[in-house]
Coordinates of C-alpha atoms and ligand atoms in Angstrom, one line a residue:
Chain A
X25 CA 0.0 0.0 0.0
X26 CA 1.2 3.5 -0.9
X27 CA 0.2 6.5 1.2
X28 CA 1.0 10.2 0.6
X29 CA -0.2 12.7 3.2
X30 CA 0.1 16.5 2.7
X31 CA 2.9 16.1 0.2
X32 CA 4.7 19.3 -0.9
X33 CA 7.7 19.1 -3.2
X34 CA 10.4 21.7 -3.9
X35 CA 13.1 21.6 -6.5
X36 CA 16.6 22.7 -5.6
X37 CA 16.1 26.2 -7.2
X38 CA 13.2 26.8 -4.8
X39 CA 10.3 26.1 -7.3
X40 CA 7.5 24.5 -5.3
X41 CA 5.7 22.1 -7.7
X42 CA 3.4 19.9 -5.6
X43 CA 1.0 21.5 -3.1
X44 CA -0.4 19.4 -0.2
X45 CA -1.2 16.2 -2.1
X46 CA -2.8 13.4 -0.3
X47 CA -3.9 10.0 -1.6
X48 CA -3.7 6.3 -0.9
X49 CA -3.1 3.4 -3.3
X50 CA -4.1 -0.1 -2.1
X51 CA -2.0 -3.1 -2.8
X52 CA -2.5 -4.5 -6.3
X53 CA -4.2 -1.4 -7.6
X54 CA -3.2 0.1 -10.9
X55 CA -3.6 3.9 -10.8
X56 CA -3.3 6.2 -13.8
X57 CA -1.7 9.6 -13.1
X58 CA -2.8 12.1 -15.7
X59 CA -2.5 15.9 -16.2
X60 CA -1.3 18.4 -18.7
X61 CA 2.4 19.1 -19.5
X62 CA 4.1 20.6 -16.4
X63 CA 1.3 19.5 -14.1
X64 CA 3.7 17.7 -11.8
X65 CA 3.4 14.0 -12.7
X66 CA 7.1 13.3 -13.0
X67 CA 7.8 15.4 -10.0
X68 CA 5.3 13.4 -7.9
X69 CA 6.9 10.1 -9.0
X70 CA 10.4 11.4 -8.3
X71 CA 9.3 12.7 -4.9
X72 CA 8.0 9.3 -4.0
X73 CA 11.5 7.9 -4.4
X74 CA 13.2 10.6 -2.4
X75 CA 14.9 12.2 -5.4
X76 CA 13.3 15.6 -4.6
X77 CA 13.1 17.4 -1.3
X78 CA 9.6 17.0 0.1
X79 CA 7.5 17.9 3.1
X80 CA 4.7 15.6 4.3
X81 CA 4.6 11.9 4.7
X82 CA 5.1 9.2 2.1
X83 CA 5.0 5.6 3.0
X84 CA 5.1 2.2 1.3
X85 CA 3.6 -0.7 3.2
X86 CA 3.8 1.3 6.3
X87 CA 7.5 2.1 5.8
X88 CA 7.9 5.8 5.9
X89 CA 10.2 7.4 3.3
X90 CA 13.2 8.7 5.2
X91 CA 16.9 8.3 5.0
X92 CA 16.9 5.1 7.1
X93 CA 14.3 3.4 4.9
X94 CA 15.5 4.8 1.6
X95 CA 17.5 1.8 0.4
X96 CA 14.7 -0.7 1.4
X97 CA 12.0 1.4 -0.4
X98 CA 14.1 1.8 -3.6
X99 CA 14.6 -2.0 -3.6
X100 CA 10.8 -2.4 -3.3
X101 CA 9.9 0.2 -5.9
X102 CA 10.8 0.1 -9.6
X103 CA 10.8 3.4 -11.5
X104 CA 10.7 3.8 -15.2
X105 CA 12.1 7.3 -16.0
X106 CA 10.4 9.5 -18.5
X107 CA 13.7 9.8 -20.4
X108 CA 15.1 6.4 -21.2
X109 CA 18.5 8.0 -22.1
X110 CA 18.8 8.7 -18.4
X111 CA 17.8 5.3 -17.4
X112 CA 20.4 3.3 -19.4
X113 CA 24.0 3.9 -18.5
X114 CA 25.8 0.6 -19.2
X115 CA 27.4 -0.2 -22.6
X116 CA 24.9 -3.0 -23.5
X117 CA 21.3 -3.7 -22.8
X118 CA 22.0 -6.9 -21.0
X119 CA 24.6 -5.1 -18.7
X120 CA 21.9 -2.6 -17.8
X121 CA 19.4 -5.3 -17.1
X122 CA 21.6 -7.2 -14.7
X123 CA 22.9 -4.1 -12.9
X124 CA 20.0 -3.9 -10.5
X125 CA 19.6 -7.5 -9.6
X126 CA 23.4 -8.0 -9.1
X127 CA 23.4 -5.0 -6.8
X128 CA 20.8 -6.7 -4.7
X129 CA 23.0 -9.8 -4.3
X130 CA 21.7 -12.1 -7.1
X131 CA 24.4 -13.9 -9.0
X132 CA 25.2 -12.7 -12.4
X133 CA 24.2 -15.9 -14.1
X134 CA 20.8 -15.9 -12.4
X135 CA 20.3 -12.2 -13.2
X136 CA 21.1 -12.9 -16.9
X137 CA 18.6 -15.7 -17.0
X138 CA 16.0 -13.5 -15.5
X139 CA 16.9 -10.7 -18.0
X140 CA 16.5 -13.1 -20.9
X141 CA 13.1 -14.2 -19.7
X142 CA 12.0 -10.6 -19.4
X143 CA 13.2 -9.8 -22.9
X144 CA 11.4 -12.8 -24.2
X145 CA 8.2 -11.8 -22.5
X146 CA 8.4 -8.4 -23.9
X147 CA 9.1 -9.8 -27.4
X148 CA 12.5 -7.9 -27.7
X149 CA 14.9 -10.8 -27.2
X150 CA 16.9 -9.4 -30.2
X151 CA 18.0 -6.4 -28.2
X152 CA 19.9 -8.4 -25.6
X153 CA 23.4 -7.8 -26.9
X154 CA 22.8 -4.4 -28.6
X155 CA 24.7 -1.3 -27.5
X156 CA 22.4 1.1 -25.7
X157 CA 23.4 4.1 -27.7
X158 CA 22.5 2.4 -31.0
X159 CA 18.9 1.7 -30.0
X160 CA 16.0 3.5 -31.6
X161 CA 13.8 5.7 -29.4
X162 CA 11.2 3.0 -29.0
X163 CA 13.7 0.2 -28.5
X164 CA 15.3 2.1 -25.8
X165 CA 11.9 2.6 -24.1
X166 CA 11.2 -1.1 -24.2
X167 CA 14.7 -1.9 -22.9
X168 CA 14.2 0.6 -20.1
X169 CA 11.0 -1.0 -19.0
X170 CA 12.7 -4.4 -19.2
X171 CA 15.5 -3.3 -16.9
X172 CA 12.9 -2.5 -14.2
X173 CA 10.8 -5.6 -14.8
X174 CA 13.9 -7.7 -14.3
X175 CA 14.2 -6.4 -10.8
X176 CA 10.8 -7.8 -10.0
X177 CA 9.7 -4.9 -7.9
X178 CA 6.7 -5.0 -5.6
X179 CA 5.6 -1.6 -6.7
X180 CA 6.1 0.0 -10.1
X181 CA 6.1 3.7 -11.0
X182 CA 6.0 4.3 -14.7
X183 CA 6.5 7.6 -16.3
X184 CA 5.1 7.7 -19.9
X185 CA 5.8 4.0 -20.5
X186 CA 4.1 4.0 -23.9
X187 CA 5.7 7.1 -25.3
X188 CA 7.6 6.4 -28.6
X189 CA 6.3 2.8 -28.8
X190 CA 4.8 1.4 -32.1
X191 CA 1.3 0.0 -31.8
X192 CA 2.6 -3.6 -31.6
X193 CA 5.1 -2.9 -28.7
X194 CA 2.5 -0.7 -27.0
X195 CA 0.0 -3.6 -27.1
X196 CA 2.7 -6.0 -25.7
X197 CA 3.4 -3.5 -22.9
X198 CA -0.3 -3.1 -22.0
X199 CA -0.7 -6.9 -21.9
X200 CA 2.3 -7.3 -19.7
X201 CA 1.3 -4.5 -17.3
X202 CA -2.1 -6.1 -17.0
X203 CA -0.7 -9.5 -16.2
X204 CA 1.9 -8.5 -13.6
X205 CA 0.1 -8.4 -10.3
X206 CA 2.0 -5.6 -8.6
X207 CA 0.8 -2.2 -7.5
X208 CA 1.4 0.4 -10.2
X209 CA 1.2 4.1 -10.7
X210 CA 1.3 5.0 -14.4
X211 CA 1.8 8.6 -15.4
X212 CA 0.8 9.0 -19.0
X213 CA -0.8 11.1 -21.8
X214 CA -1.8 8.0 -23.5
X215 CA -5.3 8.0 -22.0
X216 CA -6.4 5.0 -24.0
X217 CA -3.7 3.0 -22.4
X218 CA -4.6 4.3 -19.0
X219 CA -8.2 3.3 -19.6
X220 CA -7.0 -0.2 -20.6
X221 CA -4.6 -0.7 -17.7
X222 CA -6.0 1.2 -14.7
X223 CA -9.2 1.0 -12.8
X224 CA -8.5 4.3 -11.0
X225 CA -7.3 7.6 -12.2
X226 CA -5.8 10.6 -10.4
X227 CA -6.0 13.9 -12.3
X228 CA -3.6 16.6 -11.3
X229 CA -3.3 20.2 -12.4
X230 CA -0.7 22.7 -11.3
X231 CA 0.5 20.4 -8.6
X232 CA -2.9 19.7 -7.0
X233 CA -5.2 16.8 -7.2
X234 CA -8.3 17.8 -9.2
X235 CA -10.0 14.5 -9.4
X236 CA -9.5 11.0 -8.0
X237 CA -11.9 8.2 -8.9
X238 CA -12.9 5.4 -11.2
X239 CA -11.0 5.5 -14.5
X240 CA -14.2 5.2 -16.6
X241 CA -15.9 8.1 -14.8
X242 CA -13.0 10.5 -15.1
X243 CA -11.9 9.6 -18.6
X244 CA -15.4 10.0 -19.9
X245 CA -15.9 13.4 -18.4
X246 CA -15.2 15.7 -21.3
X247 CA -15.7 19.0 -19.4
X248 CA -13.4 17.9 -16.6
X249 CA -10.7 16.8 -18.9
X250 CA -10.8 19.9 -21.1
X251 CA -10.7 22.2 -18.1
X252 CA -7.4 20.6 -17.2
X253 CA -5.8 20.7 -20.6
X254 CA -6.7 17.2 -21.7
X255 CA -9.1 15.6 -24.2
X256 CA -11.3 12.5 -24.2
X257 CA -9.4 9.3 -24.9
X258 CA -9.7 8.4 -28.6
X259 CA -11.8 5.3 -28.0
X260 CA -14.4 7.5 -26.2
X261 CA -14.3 10.5 -28.6
X262 CA -15.9 8.6 -31.4
X263 CA -15.4 9.3 -35.1
X264 CA -13.9 12.8 -35.5
X265 CA -16.1 15.3 -37.3
X266 CA -13.9 15.7 -40.3
X267 CA -14.2 12.0 -41.1
X268 CA -18.0 11.8 -40.8
X269 CA -19.9 11.4 -44.0
X270 CA -22.0 14.4 -44.9
X271 CA -25.2 12.8 -45.8
Chain B
X13 CA 28.0 12.0 -38.5
X14 CA 29.6 14.9 -36.7
X15 CA 32.9 14.9 -34.9
X16 CA 31.6 14.1 -31.5
X17 CA 29.6 11.2 -32.9
X18 CA 32.6 9.9 -34.5
X19 CA 34.5 10.1 -31.2
X20 CA 31.7 8.1 -29.5
X21 CA 31.9 5.5 -32.2
X22 CA 35.6 5.2 -31.7
X23 CA 35.2 4.7 -28.0
X24 CA 32.5 2.1 -28.5
X25 CA 34.8 0.5 -31.1
X26 CA 37.3 -0.1 -28.4
X27 CA 34.5 -1.5 -26.2
X28 CA 33.7 -3.8 -29.0
X29 CA 37.3 -5.1 -29.3
X30 CA 37.1 -6.2 -25.7
X31 CA 34.2 -8.5 -26.4
X32 CA 36.3 -10.7 -28.9
X33 CA 36.9 -14.2 -27.5
X34 CA 40.7 -14.9 -28.0
X35 CA 43.4 -16.4 -25.9
X36 CA 44.6 -12.9 -25.0
X37 CA 41.2 -11.8 -23.9
X38 CA 40.9 -14.9 -21.7
X39 CA 44.0 -14.2 -19.7
X40 CA 43.1 -12.9 -16.3
X41 CA 43.0 -9.1 -16.1
X42 CA 45.4 -8.9 -13.2
X43 CA 48.1 -11.0 -15.0
X44 CA 47.7 -8.9 -18.1
X45 CA 48.1 -5.7 -16.1
X46 CA 51.2 -7.0 -14.4
X47 CA 52.6 -8.0 -17.7
X48 CA 51.9 -4.7 -19.3
X49 CA 53.4 -2.7 -16.4
X50 CA 56.6 -4.8 -16.4
X51 CA 56.9 -4.6 -20.1
X52 CA 56.6 -0.8 -20.0
X53 CA 59.1 -0.4 -17.2
X54 CA 61.6 -2.7 -18.9
X55 CA 61.2 -0.9 -22.3
X56 CA 61.7 2.5 -20.7
X57 CA 64.8 1.3 -18.8
X58 CA 66.9 0.6 -21.9
X59 CA 69.9 2.9 -22.3
X60 CA 69.3 5.8 -24.7
X61 CA 72.0 4.5 -27.1
X62 CA 70.9 0.9 -26.9
X63 CA 69.0 1.0 -30.2
X64 CA 69.9 -2.6 -31.2
X65 CA 68.9 -3.9 -27.8
X66 CA 65.5 -2.4 -27.8
X67 CA 64.4 -3.6 -31.2
X68 CA 63.5 -7.2 -30.1
X69 CA 61.1 -5.7 -27.6
X70 CA 58.7 -5.1 -30.5
X71 CA 58.1 -8.9 -30.6
X72 CA 56.1 -8.9 -27.4
X73 CA 53.3 -6.6 -28.5
X74 CA 53.3 -8.1 -32.0
X75 CA 52.8 -11.6 -30.7
X76 CA 50.2 -10.3 -28.2
X77 CA 48.2 -8.8 -31.1
X78 CA 48.4 -12.1 -33.0
X79 CA 47.0 -13.9 -30.0
X80 CA 44.3 -11.3 -29.4
X81 CA 43.0 -11.6 -33.0
X82 CA 43.2 -7.8 -33.3
X83 CA 45.3 -6.6 -36.2
X84 CA 48.3 -4.4 -35.2
X85 CA 47.1 -1.8 -37.7
X86 CA 44.0 -1.2 -35.5
X87 CA 46.3 0.1 -32.8
X88 CA 47.9 2.5 -35.1
X89 CA 44.6 3.6 -36.6
X90 CA 43.1 4.2 -33.1
X91 CA 46.2 6.0 -31.8
X92 CA 46.9 8.0 -35.0
X93 CA 46.7 11.2 -33.1
X94 CA 48.9 10.3 -30.2
X95 CA 51.5 8.3 -32.1
X96 CA 53.0 11.3 -34.0
X97 CA 53.2 13.2 -30.7
X98 CA 55.2 10.4 -29.1
X99 CA 57.4 10.4 -32.1
X100 CA 58.1 14.1 -31.7
X101 CA 59.6 13.6 -28.2
X102 CA 63.2 13.1 -29.2
X103 CA 63.2 15.4 -32.2
X104 CA 65.6 17.9 -30.7
X105 CA 68.2 15.3 -29.6
X106 CA 70.2 15.4 -32.8
X107 CA 70.9 19.1 -32.4
X108 CA 72.3 18.8 -28.9
X109 CA 74.2 15.5 -29.0
X110 CA 76.4 15.7 -32.1
X111 CA 79.2 13.4 -31.1
X112 CA 79.5 10.5 -33.7
X113 CA 79.3 7.2 -31.9
X114 CA 78.8 4.7 -34.7
X115 CA 79.2 4.3 -38.4
X116 CA 76.8 2.9 -41.0
X117 CA 79.1 2.1 -43.8
X118 CA 81.2 5.2 -43.9
X119 CA 78.6 7.6 -42.7
X120 CA 79.0 8.7 -39.1
X121 CA 75.8 8.6 -36.9
X122 CA 75.6 10.9 -34.0
X123 CA 74.5 9.9 -30.5
X124 CA 71.6 12.3 -30.9
X125 CA 70.1 10.5 -33.8
X126 CA 70.5 7.1 -32.1
X127 CA 68.9 8.4 -28.9
X128 CA 66.1 10.0 -30.9
X129 CA 65.2 6.8 -32.6
X130 CA 65.5 4.8 -29.4
X131 CA 63.2 7.2 -27.6
X132 CA 60.6 7.1 -30.4
X133 CA 60.7 3.3 -30.4
X134 CA 60.2 3.3 -26.6
X135 CA 57.1 5.5 -27.0
X136 CA 55.6 3.5 -29.8
X137 CA 56.2 0.1 -28.0
X138 CA 54.7 1.3 -24.8
X139 CA 51.6 2.7 -26.6
X140 CA 51.2 -0.6 -28.5
X141 CA 51.4 -2.5 -25.2
X142 CA 48.9 -0.2 -23.4
X143 CA 46.5 -0.3 -26.2
X144 CA 46.7 -4.1 -26.3
X145 CA 45.7 -4.1 -22.6
X146 CA 42.8 -1.7 -23.1
X147 CA 41.6 -3.5 -26.2
X148 CA 41.5 -6.9 -24.5
X149 CA 40.3 -5.9 -21.1
X150 CA 37.1 -4.0 -20.2
X151 CA 37.1 -1.1 -17.8
X152 CA 35.1 -3.3 -15.4
X153 CA 37.7 -6.0 -15.5
X154 CA 40.5 -3.6 -14.9
X155 CA 38.6 -2.3 -11.9
X156 CA 37.9 -5.8 -10.6
X157 CA 41.6 -6.5 -10.9
X158 CA 42.5 -3.4 -9.0
X159 CA 39.9 -4.2 -6.3
X160 CA 41.5 -7.6 -6.0
X161 CA 44.8 -6.1 -5.1
X162 CA 43.0 -4.0 -2.5
X163 CA 43.0 -0.7 -4.4
X164 CA 40.3 1.4 -2.6
X165 CA 36.9 0.7 -4.1
X166 CA 36.0 4.3 -4.2
X167 CA 38.9 5.0 -6.6
X168 CA 38.0 2.2 -8.9
X169 CA 34.4 3.3 -9.0
X170 CA 35.5 6.8 -9.7
X171 CA 37.6 5.6 -12.5
X172 CA 34.7 3.6 -14.0
X173 CA 32.2 6.4 -13.7
X174 CA 34.7 8.8 -15.4
X175 CA 35.1 6.4 -18.3
X176 CA 31.3 6.2 -18.5
X177 CA 30.7 9.9 -18.3
X178 CA 33.1 10.6 -21.2
X179 CA 30.5 9.2 -23.5
X180 CA 27.7 11.0 -21.8
X181 CA 29.6 14.3 -22.4
X182 CA 30.3 13.4 -26.0
X183 CA 26.7 12.5 -26.6
X184 CA 25.6 15.9 -25.4
X185 CA 28.1 17.5 -27.6
X186 CA 26.9 15.5 -30.5
X187 CA 23.2 16.4 -29.9
X188 CA 24.0 20.0 -29.5
X189 CA 26.2 20.3 -32.5
X190 CA 23.5 18.6 -34.6
X191 CA 20.8 20.9 -33.3
X192 CA 23.1 23.9 -33.9
X193 CA 23.9 23.0 -37.5
X194 CA 20.2 22.3 -38.3
X195 CA 19.5 25.9 -37.6
X196 CA 22.8 27.3 -39.0
X197 CA 23.2 25.5 -42.2
X198 CA 26.4 26.0 -44.2
X199 CA 28.4 27.1 -41.2
X200 CA 31.7 25.5 -40.5
X201 CA 32.1 24.6 -36.9
X202 CA 30.4 26.7 -34.2
X203 CA 30.6 30.4 -34.6
X204 CA 32.7 32.1 -32.0
X205 CA 29.8 34.3 -30.8
X206 CA 28.0 31.1 -29.7
X207 CA 30.9 29.5 -27.9
X208 CA 30.0 31.0 -24.5
X209 CA 26.4 29.9 -24.4
X210 CA 27.3 26.6 -26.1
X211 CA 29.9 25.7 -23.4
X212 CA 27.6 26.9 -20.6
X213 CA 24.7 24.8 -21.9
X214 CA 27.0 21.8 -22.3
X215 CA 28.1 22.0 -18.7
X216 CA 24.6 22.3 -17.4
X217 CA 23.3 19.6 -19.7
X218 CA 26.0 17.1 -18.9
X219 CA 25.7 17.8 -15.2
X220 CA 21.9 17.2 -15.4
X221 CA 22.5 14.0 -17.4
X222 CA 25.2 12.8 -14.9
X223 CA 22.8 13.6 -12.0
X224 CA 20.0 11.7 -13.7
X225 CA 22.1 8.7 -14.5
X226 CA 23.4 8.7 -11.0
X227 CA 19.9 8.8 -9.6
X228 CA 18.9 6.0 -11.9
X229 CA 21.9 4.0 -10.5
X230 CA 20.8 4.7 -6.9
X231 CA 17.3 3.5 -7.7
X232 CA 18.7 0.2 -8.7
X233 CA 20.7 -0.4 -5.6
X234 CA 24.0 1.3 -6.3
X235 CA 25.7 2.1 -3.0
X236 CA 28.8 4.0 -4.0
X237 CA 30.9 1.0 -5.0
X238 CA 30.5 -1.2 -8.0
X239 CA 31.1 -4.8 -7.5
X240 CA 32.2 -6.8 -10.5
X241 CA 31.7 -10.4 -10.9
X242 CA 34.7 -12.5 -11.5
X243 CA 34.5 -13.9 -15.0
X244 CA 34.5 -17.6 -14.6
X245 CA 35.9 -18.4 -18.1
X246 CA 39.2 -16.8 -17.4
X247 CA 42.2 -18.9 -18.2
X248 CA 43.6 -20.8 -15.3
X249 CA 47.1 -20.7 -16.7
X250 CA 47.1 -16.9 -17.0
X251 CA 49.8 -16.5 -14.5
X252 CA 52.0 -19.3 -16.0
X253 CA 51.8 -17.5 -19.3
X254 CA 52.4 -14.1 -17.7
X255 CA 55.5 -15.3 -15.7
X256 CA 57.0 -16.9 -18.8
X257 CA 56.5 -13.7 -20.7
X258 CA 58.0 -11.7 -17.9
X259 CA 61.1 -13.9 -17.8
X260 CA 61.5 -13.5 -21.6
X261 CA 61.1 -9.7 -21.3
X262 CA 63.8 -9.5 -18.6
X263 CA 66.0 -11.8 -20.7
X264 CA 65.6 -9.5 -23.7
X265 CA 66.5 -6.6 -21.5
X266 CA 69.8 -8.1 -20.2
X267 CA 70.8 -10.2 -23.2
X268 CA 71.5 -8.3 -26.4
X269 CA 69.9 -10.6 -29.0
X270 CA 70.9 -8.7 -32.1
X271 CA 74.5 -8.6 -31.0
X272 CA 74.5 -12.3 -30.3
X273 CA 73.0 -13.0 -33.7
X274 CA 75.5 -10.7 -35.3
X275 CA 78.4 -12.5 -33.5
X276 CA 77.1 -15.9 -34.8
X277 CA 77.3 -14.6 -38.4
X278 CA 80.8 -13.5 -38.0
Ligands
LIG5 N1 14.8 20.5 -12.2 C1 13.8 21.3 -12.0 N2 14.0 22.5 -11.4 C2 13.0 23.4 -11.3 N3 11.7 23.2 -11.7 C3 11.5 22.0 -12.4 C4 12.5 21.1 -12.6 N4 12.0 20.0 -13.3 C5 10.7 20.4 -13.5 N5 10.4 21.6 -13.0 C6 9.1 22.3 -13.0 O1 8.1 21.5 -12.4 C7 6.9 21.5 -13.0 C8 6.3 20.1 -13.2 O2 7.2 19.3 -14.0 P1 7.0 17.8 -14.2 O3 8.2 17.3 -14.9 O4 6.6 17.1 -13.0 O5 5.7 17.8 -15.2 P2 4.9 16.6 -15.9 O6 3.6 16.6 -15.3 O7 5.7 15.4 -15.7 O8 4.9 17.1 -17.4 P3 5.1 16.3 -18.7 O9 3.7 15.8 -19.1 O10 5.5 17.3 -19.7 O11 6.1 15.2 -18.5 C9 7.1 22.2 -14.3 O12 6.5 23.5 -14.3 C10 8.6 22.4 -14.5 O13 8.9 23.6 -15.0
LIG6 MG1 6.8 14.2 -17.0

């Protein structure tokens, strides 16, 4: 279970981005985090891992985020960064994938086996021995997700996991997210994906929670979405006007 | 491809050489390091006029390259910028040391010329040997070897991160130069008026990237030191090979092979 109480986050330059956020995510829930550009989605996810100075209380399974628990919490929580370039730092994909598990005391051979399974599951086994800097944008994205999946976290925070993916890889990713039974918070502008993967949605604007409720309710509320710089998911918007036959 | 991208490619090219599977690659990193260090010390220790004595030393790197399946020419290609610099080192010697010490046919050769050539050879041989080590051993393996001989882990981690950040820096340079040239077509290089902001941006961006990468490492359990697994497939006989080579190197140092061969011919 994840719990945030009166969370306020401040960047090093003094910019306060999140104001007094409170919410709770039950174990096994998949929550979509939506909001316009600059709303504070990435900031919220980073704050939850102690990467940004915060006030208020954040806790995972009752463990409060503080210096003492930081290592334990980071072991428990997998975080897919918005920018995959920043996620991958080893020369090859496989090196990156075993980095985490090996740090947590798993033998390299076992970690490699796990990594291979994950790549297989994601349908990107071909990337295993590729050099990170020679991957395409979408390949890098898939590889970044794979590095986190290999760590088998109990909780996953994903920042724009479907950005840059082709329809096929996006579908693969959605299927996998739906199968893995861990608690997830997915920040995304891909509202159709949010609708398919999450039963609950938190809408933020300007660092404040504007709405928190059932995904189908919030994502079908045209006025609410438009007021906060978003639009209805494509699957709900119907055929666009310019494509409608004029008869 | 712009210059920075080419530089990245060269770096990765060396990374790629380390993944070849050859007898040389399979030697344990520590034995390779010891061998290289002793080779370099021995080569440097030759007397400045001992041109004939130093020539056989070239055999060690050449044989090393043969066993590593890397062509010797790769070394010269990759080091094409440093090699000429090393060769410049002794260039002034002939002007200072004019005493004739030997004759080729009837032409007198001054000590300066001999010492210049000896110095150049020393430089080239040492570069060849160092490149062989770098091309057959990954940065991780070198760090693991250093850790094994109780070099402080913080130093080896620092070394490894520095190696990694070189490519981060170069990537940022590459991205920025591309972006610049897309909006300044036909310009050669970066205009001097943009240097200030370009450098400033570069520092900010690489610091941001470095910070983000570091955070990403922390999130995956990095605790300040990087532990490297021992590669299991390393050759058990590494040290035997290394010791034999070391003995041969020292033998070459104290036993003038060309002089011996010459005396046989007489
Ligand atoms: N390092 C930083 N220092 C200062 N302010 C920052 C920093 N990073 C982000 N911000 C500010 O914080 C606000 C929220 O940014 P954040 O990245 O959380 O937005 P987001 O909701 O993830 O947007 P997007 O959908 O574009 O990814 C923005 O207004 C941004 O200007
Ligand atoms: Mg974001």
